[in-house]
mmCIF file of C-alpha atoms in Angstrom:
data_model
loop_
_atom_site.group_PDB
_atom_site.id
_atom_site.type_symbol
_atom_site.label_atom_id
_atom_site.label_comp_id
_atom_site.label_asym_id
_atom_site.label_seq_id
_atom_site.Cartn_x
_atom_site.Cartn_y
_atom_site.Cartn_z
ATOM 1 C CA MET A 57 -14.539 -0.003 84.894
ATOM 2 C CA THR A 58 -15.561 -2.562 87.405
ATOM 3 C CA GLU A 59 -19.258 -2.874 86.880
ATOM 4 C CA VAL A 60 -18.687 -2.892 82.912
ATOM 5 C CA LYS A 61 -16.139 -5.995 83.423
ATOM 6 C CA MET A 62 -18.578 -7.984 85.481
ATOM 7 C CA ASN A 63 -21.212 -7.553 82.718
ATOM 8 C CA LEU A 64 -19.002 -9.047 79.995
ATOM 9 C CA GLU A 65 -19.756 -12.117 78.317
ATOM 10 C CA LYS A 66 -17.225 -14.911 78.361
ATOM 11 C CA ASN A 67 -15.862 -13.977 74.744
ATOM 12 C CA GLU A 68 -15.354 -10.274 75.365
ATOM 13 C CA VAL A 69 -12.791 -8.388 76.580
ATOM 14 C CA VAL A 70 -12.071 -4.549 77.658
ATOM 15 C CA ASN A 71 -9.060 -3.016 75.900
ATOM 16 C CA ASN A 72 -7.377 0.462 76.122
ATOM 17 C CA LEU A 73 -7.983 2.008 72.734
ATOM 18 C CA LEU A 74 -4.462 2.211 72.096
ATOM 19 C CA ASN A 75 -2.737 5.107 74.220
ATOM 20 C CA LYS A 76 -5.954 7.234 73.807
ATOM 21 C CA ASN A 77 -7.736 7.880 76.989
ATOM 22 C CA LEU A 78 -10.483 5.664 75.926
ATOM 23 C CA LYS A 79 -11.631 1.977 76.266
ATOM 24 C CA ILE A 80 -13.303 -0.270 74.052
ATOM 25 C CA ILE A 81 -15.298 -3.500 74.585
ATOM 26 C CA GLN A 82 -14.489 -6.453 71.890
ATOM 27 C CA ARG A 83 -15.705 -9.865 71.113
ATOM 28 C CA THR A 84 -13.036 -12.238 70.142
ATOM 29 C CA ASP A 85 -15.252 -13.767 67.471
ATOM 30 C CA PHE A 86 -16.081 -10.525 65.615
ATOM 31 C CA PHE A 87 -14.094 -8.017 63.628
ATOM 32 C CA ASN A 88 -12.154 -5.941 66.065
ATOM 33 C CA PHE A 89 -10.852 -2.452 65.376
ATOM 34 C CA SER A 90 -7.251 -2.194 63.467
ATOM 35 C CA LEU A 91 -4.882 0.302 62.583
ATOM 36 C CA ASP A 92 -6.874 1.269 59.621
ATOM 37 C CA SER A 93 -9.796 2.590 61.822
ATOM 38 C CA LEU A 94 -7.197 5.079 63.540
ATOM 39 C CA LEU A 95 -5.567 5.999 60.144
ATOM 40 C CA VAL A 96 -8.650 6.873 58.658
ATOM 41 C CA ALA A 97 -10.094 8.858 61.538
ATOM 42 C CA ASN A 98 -7.160 10.844 61.624
ATOM 43 C CA PHE A 99 -7.176 11.048 57.792
ATOM 44 C CA LEU A 100 -10.831 12.926 57.782
ATOM 45 C CA SER A 101 -10.877 16.569 57.615
ATOM 46 C CA VAL A 102 -12.648 17.872 60.820
ATOM 47 C CA GLY A 103 -12.209 21.669 60.316
ATOM 48 C CA ARG A 104 -14.508 24.271 61.792
ATOM 49 C CA GLY A 105 -17.288 23.633 59.400
ATOM 50 C CA VAL A 106 -17.763 20.051 60.135
ATOM 51 C CA ASN A 107 -20.202 19.806 62.896
ATOM 52 C CA LYS A 108 -21.960 16.629 61.502
ATOM 53 C CA ILE A 109 -20.437 13.198 60.677
ATOM 54 C CA VAL A 110 -21.738 9.700 59.761
ATOM 55 C CA ASP A 111 -19.533 6.642 59.896
ATOM 56 C CA LEU A 112 -20.711 4.037 57.592
ATOM 57 C CA GLY A 113 -20.289 0.684 59.090
ATOM 58 C CA THR A 114 -19.237 1.443 62.067
ATOM 59 C CA GLY A 115 -18.392 -2.033 63.777
ATOM 60 C CA ASN A 116 -17.884 -1.771 67.555
ATOM 61 C CA GLY A 117 -17.736 2.073 67.402
ATOM 62 C CA ALA A 118 -13.905 2.839 66.961
ATOM 63 C CA ILE A 119 -13.890 5.186 64.226
ATOM 64 C CA PRO A 120 -16.377 7.303 66.132
ATOM 65 C CA LEU A 121 -14.399 7.049 69.572
ATOM 66 C CA PHE A 122 -11.121 8.084 67.717
ATOM 67 C CA LEU A 123 -13.140 11.165 66.023
ATOM 68 C CA SER A 124 -14.122 12.219 69.596
ATOM 69 C CA GLU A 125 -10.677 12.843 70.200
ATOM 70 C CA ARG A 126 -10.517 15.082 67.633
ATOM 71 C CA THR A 127 -13.675 17.132 67.206
ATOM 72 C CA LYS A 128 -16.716 18.145 69.053
ATOM 73 C CA ALA A 129 -19.068 17.327 65.968
ATOM 74 C CA LYS A 130 -22.268 15.152 66.283
ATOM 75 C CA ILE A 131 -21.121 11.948 65.180
ATOM 76 C CA THR A 132 -23.663 8.971 64.054
ATOM 77 C CA GLY A 133 -22.419 5.334 63.538
ATOM 78 C CA ILE A 134 -24.562 3.023 61.222
ATOM 79 C CA GLU A 135 -23.846 -0.825 61.874
ATOM 80 C CA ILE A 136 -25.943 -3.548 60.103
ATOM 81 C CA GLN A 137 -24.876 -6.117 62.325
ATOM 82 C CA LYS A 138 -26.948 -6.264 65.676
ATOM 83 C CA ILE A 139 -23.949 -7.557 68.094
ATOM 84 C CA SER A 140 -21.483 -4.930 66.578
ATOM 85 C CA ALA A 141 -24.251 -2.292 67.006
ATOM 86 C CA ASP A 142 -24.818 -3.415 70.848
ATOM 87 C CA LEU A 143 -21.055 -3.241 71.291
ATOM 88 C CA ALA A 144 -20.721 0.276 69.821
ATOM 89 C CA LYS A 145 -23.702 1.434 72.072
ATOM 90 C CA ARG A 146 -21.798 -0.126 75.060
ATOM 91 C CA ASN A 147 -18.552 1.551 74.057
ATOM 92 C CA ILE A 148 -20.164 4.966 73.851
ATOM 93 C CA GLU A 149 -21.636 4.561 77.170
ATOM 94 C CA LEU A 150 -18.248 3.283 78.654
ATOM 95 C CA ASN A 151 -16.580 6.544 77.568
ATOM 96 C CA ASN A 152 -19.180 8.798 78.396
ATOM 97 C CA LEU A 153 -19.828 10.025 74.905
ATOM 98 C CA SER A 154 -23.639 9.259 74.573
ATOM 99 C CA GLU A 155 -24.343 13.112 74.067
ATOM 100 C CA GLN A 156 -21.848 13.274 71.028
ATOM 101 C CA ILE A 157 -21.986 9.938 69.515
ATOM 102 C CA GLU A 158 -25.140 8.109 68.263
ATOM 103 C CA ILE A 159 -25.074 4.348 67.074
ATOM 104 C CA ILE A 160 -28.023 3.049 64.593
ATOM 105 C CA ASN A 161 -28.308 -0.581 63.987
ATOM 106 C CA ASP A 162 -29.678 -0.836 60.411
ATOM 107 C CA ASP A 163 -28.554 -1.230 56.731
ATOM 108 C CA MET A 164 -26.600 1.827 55.695
ATOM 109 C CA LYS A 165 -28.917 1.691 52.645
ATOM 110 C CA ASN A 166 -31.841 3.079 54.877
ATOM 111 C CA TRP A 167 -30.283 5.935 55.688
ATOM 112 C CA LYS A 168 -33.513 7.989 54.472
ATOM 113 C CA LYS A 169 -34.992 6.830 57.756
ATOM 114 C CA TYR A 170 -32.559 8.903 59.712
ATOM 115 C CA PHE A 171 -31.148 11.884 57.643
ATOM 116 C CA LYS A 172 -32.153 14.118 55.220
ATOM 117 C CA THR A 173 -30.354 14.484 51.971
ATOM 118 C CA GLY A 174 -27.423 16.624 51.992
ATOM 119 C CA SER A 175 -27.567 17.224 55.688
ATOM 120 C CA GLN A 176 -23.798 15.901 56.793
ATOM 121 C CA ASP A 177 -20.629 17.812 56.726
ATOM 122 C CA ALA A 178 -18.602 14.686 56.488
ATOM 123 C CA VAL A 179 -18.888 10.865 55.961
ATOM 124 C CA VAL A 180 -16.075 8.401 56.911
ATOM 125 C CA SER A 181 -16.042 4.781 56.229
ATOM 126 C CA ASN A 182 -13.779 1.454 56.576
ATOM 127 C CA PRO A 183 -15.792 -0.575 54.489
ATOM 128 C CA PRO A 184 -15.387 -4.390 53.268
ATOM 129 C CA PHE A 185 -12.472 -4.672 51.170
ATOM 130 C CA PHE A 186 -13.192 -7.623 48.872
ATOM 131 C CA LYS A 187 -15.570 -8.244 46.292
ATOM 132 C CA PHE A 188 -17.588 -11.453 46.566
ATOM 133 C CA HIS A 189 -17.891 -13.243 43.139
ATOM 134 C CA GLY A 190 -19.568 -16.210 44.560
ATOM 135 C CA ASN A 191 -16.903 -18.477 45.576
ATOM 136 C CA GLU A 192 -17.737 -19.421 49.038
ATOM 137 C CA GLU A 193 -14.426 -21.084 49.756
ATOM 138 C CA LEU A 194 -12.747 -17.584 49.915
ATOM 139 C CA LEU A 195 -15.170 -16.256 52.745
ATOM 140 C CA ASN A 196 -14.243 -16.661 56.574
ATOM 141 C CA ASP A 197 -16.200 -19.446 58.627
ATOM 142 C CA LEU A 198 -18.157 -17.090 60.699
ATOM 143 C CA ASP A 199 -20.955 -14.849 58.976
ATOM 144 C CA GLN A 200 -19.925 -11.901 61.089
ATOM 145 C CA LEU A 201 -16.486 -11.668 59.705
ATOM 146 C CA THR A 202 -17.731 -12.206 56.101
ATOM 147 C CA LEU A 203 -19.751 -9.336 56.297
ATOM 148 C CA ALA A 204 -17.000 -7.007 57.715
ATOM 149 C CA ARG A 205 -14.464 -8.304 55.016
ATOM 150 C CA HIS A 206 -16.503 -9.137 51.916
ATOM 151 C CA GLU A 207 -19.024 -6.863 49.778
ATOM 152 C CA ILE A 208 -22.194 -9.161 50.827
ATOM 153 C CA SER A 209 -24.620 -6.768 52.254
ATOM 154 C CA ILE A 210 -23.204 -3.453 50.419
ATOM 155 C CA THR A 211 -20.631 -2.744 47.612
ATOM 156 C CA LEU A 212 -18.212 -0.105 47.171
ATOM 157 C CA GLU A 213 -20.339 1.742 44.607
ATOM 158 C CA GLU A 214 -23.361 1.711 47.083
ATOM 159 C CA ILE A 215 -21.356 2.967 49.904
ATOM 160 C CA ILE A 216 -19.693 6.044 48.053
ATOM 161 C CA GLU A 217 -23.573 6.636 46.616
ATOM 162 C CA THR A 218 -24.748 6.584 50.067
ATOM 163 C CA ALA A 219 -22.094 8.892 51.117
ATOM 164 C CA SER A 220 -23.090 11.521 48.219
ATOM 165 C CA PHE A 221 -26.543 11.384 49.211
ATOM 166 C CA LEU A 222 -25.831 12.208 52.683
ATOM 167 C CA LEU A 223 -23.248 14.991 52.102
ATOM 168 C CA LYS A 224 -23.831 18.592 51.975
ATOM 169 C CA ASP A 225 -22.239 20.530 49.039
ATOM 170 C CA LYS A 226 -18.236 20.867 49.611
ATOM 171 C CA GLY A 227 -18.795 18.065 52.455
ATOM 172 C CA TYR A 228 -16.108 15.708 52.921
ATOM 173 C CA PHE A 229 -15.858 11.727 52.256
ATOM 174 C CA ALA A 230 -12.916 9.755 53.454
ATOM 175 C CA MET A 231 -12.281 6.189 53.005
ATOM 176 C CA VAL A 232 -9.442 3.496 54.126
ATOM 177 C CA HIS A 233 -9.328 0.483 51.228
ATOM 178 C CA ARG A 234 -6.854 -1.351 49.286
ATOM 179 C CA PRO A 235 -4.717 0.105 46.460
ATOM 180 C CA ASP A 236 -5.641 -2.640 44.083
ATOM 181 C CA ARG A 237 -9.109 -0.967 43.836
ATOM 182 C CA PHE A 238 -7.760 2.516 43.857
ATOM 183 C CA LEU A 239 -8.838 3.549 39.957
ATOM 184 C CA GLU A 240 -12.385 2.038 40.904
ATOM 185 C CA ILE A 241 -12.875 4.308 43.756
ATOM 186 C CA LEU A 242 -11.614 7.555 42.117
ATOM 187 C CA ASP A 243 -14.152 6.617 39.307
ATOM 188 C CA THR A 244 -16.477 5.983 41.336
ATOM 189 C CA MET A 245 -16.471 8.800 43.757
ATOM 190 C CA ARG A 246 -16.367 10.968 40.387
ATOM 191 C CA GLU A 247 -19.631 9.173 39.108
ATOM 192 C CA TYR A 248 -21.229 10.373 42.444
ATOM 193 C CA GLY A 249 -19.837 14.062 42.612
ATOM 194 C CA ILE A 250 -17.441 13.528 45.015
ATOM 195 C CA VAL A 251 -13.988 14.981 43.901
ATOM 196 C CA PRO A 252 -10.948 13.194 45.071
ATOM 197 C CA LYS A 253 -8.625 15.858 46.845
ATOM 198 C CA LYS A 254 -6.125 13.801 48.540
ATOM 199 C CA VAL A 255 -4.759 10.596 48.605
ATOM 200 C CA ARG A 256 -1.958 8.513 50.921
ATOM 201 C CA PHE A 257 -0.637 5.207 50.730
ATOM 202 C CA CYS A 258 0.445 2.859 53.760
ATOM 203 C CA HIS A 259 3.193 0.551 53.706
ATOM 204 C CA SER A 260 3.981 -2.143 56.474
ATOM 205 C CA LYS A 261 7.585 -1.393 55.868
ATOM 206 C CA ILE A 262 9.482 1.103 53.539
ATOM 207 C CA ASP A 263 10.472 -1.610 51.055
ATOM 208 C CA LYS A 264 7.080 -3.357 50.766
ATOM 209 C CA GLN A 265 4.275 -2.678 48.477
ATOM 210 C CA ALA A 266 1.280 -0.254 49.735
ATOM 211 C CA LYS A 267 -0.759 -2.533 51.956
ATOM 212 C CA ILE A 268 -4.073 0.234 52.084
ATOM 213 C CA LEU A 269 -4.701 3.649 50.738
ATOM 214 C CA LEU A 270 -6.503 6.429 52.562
ATOM 215 C CA VAL A 271 -8.634 8.683 50.252
ATOM 216 C CA GLU A 272 -10.731 11.665 50.910
ATOM 217 C CA GLY A 273 -12.967 13.607 48.517
ATOM 218 C CA ILE A 274 -14.990 16.734 48.498
ATOM 219 C CA LYS A 275 -18.560 16.569 47.282
ATOM 220 C CA PHE A 276 -18.637 19.342 44.123
ATOM 221 C CA GLY A 277 -15.274 20.269 44.887
ATOM 222 C CA ALA A 278 -12.822 21.898 42.790
ATOM 223 C CA GLU A 279 -10.244 19.700 40.881
ATOM 224 C CA GLY A 280 -6.937 19.360 41.965
ATOM 225 C CA LEU A 281 -5.754 15.852 43.832
ATOM 226 C CA THR A 282 -2.654 15.821 46.295
ATOM 227 C CA VAL A 283 -0.721 12.529 46.712
ATOM 228 C CA LEU A 284 0.857 12.732 50.373
ATOM 229 C CA PRO A 285 3.902 11.159 51.261
ATOM 230 C CA PRO A 286 3.886 7.567 52.058
ATOM 231 C CA LEU A 287 3.042 6.391 55.538
ATOM 232 C CA ILE A 288 5.228 3.592 56.832
ATOM 233 C CA SER A 289 3.470 2.043 59.792
ATOM 234 C CA HIS A 290 6.696 -0.051 60.839
ATOM 235 C CA ASP A 291 10.177 0.211 60.953
ATOM 236 C CA SER A 292 12.920 -2.325 59.732
ATOM 237 C CA ASP A 293 12.679 -4.176 63.350
ATOM 238 C CA GLY A 294 8.952 -4.702 63.073
ATOM 239 C CA LYS A 295 7.877 -1.831 65.686
ATOM 240 C CA TYR A 296 5.609 0.841 65.047
ATOM 241 C CA SER A 297 7.094 3.751 63.188
ATOM 242 C CA GLN A 298 7.594 7.044 64.935
ATOM 243 C CA GLU A 299 4.735 8.728 62.988
ATOM 244 C CA VAL A 300 2.071 6.162 63.769
ATOM 245 C CA LEU A 301 3.291 6.192 67.568
ATOM 246 C CA GLU A 302 2.278 9.840 67.360
ATOM 247 C CA LEU A 303 -1.148 8.914 66.206
ATOM 248 C CA PHE A 304 -1.200 6.574 69.171
ATOM 249 C CA LYS A 305 -0.662 9.781 71.896
#
């Protein structure tokens, strides 16, 4: 770790990736991983038939790192922002995971340059949550944060369309998003042949409205949606709940 720290820029820090046996380099002026990334990485089905996974919009590589703790599958992260993609590559090297994880710096809409149609067993994404209607006052001051949070370079439909093209029949697609777009997500998944199979609403506290949702579908899967019990991320005293603490282990 000493050599890595010596090469850090002034706005970079190295953190333990929660309580995992992993470390991550992050920039103070870029979008950093959050609980969302851990939750969706844990939500994705990674059973025996999952050998190839793509993370759309991987940022600094947190989701592939989390997934490496659950599966030996080959994981590819795609990230449009060069600085984030470079961070992700360094994070993969830092954790000695270069043989399992590859990072591509490109627009995910250019997926045909790297993958064949129907070649992936699973696709996962923590995408931009907010639609952009042309009101620049709602955007973040930093362009890199704007791209991470708002649908500037990619839309929800384009993400799901890309996932559908990448997935083999019966392949899994999992995403974390906002509850207010739940019906839009379900409709769009169905439009592109991904049948919603399970959903879980996540609340910051038990008496609060759901803040995010986790949804997974199967390409050309059988009908039948399971709504899982809600996930409560924090106890009444503001500390992480026991379930979330278990994920940190």
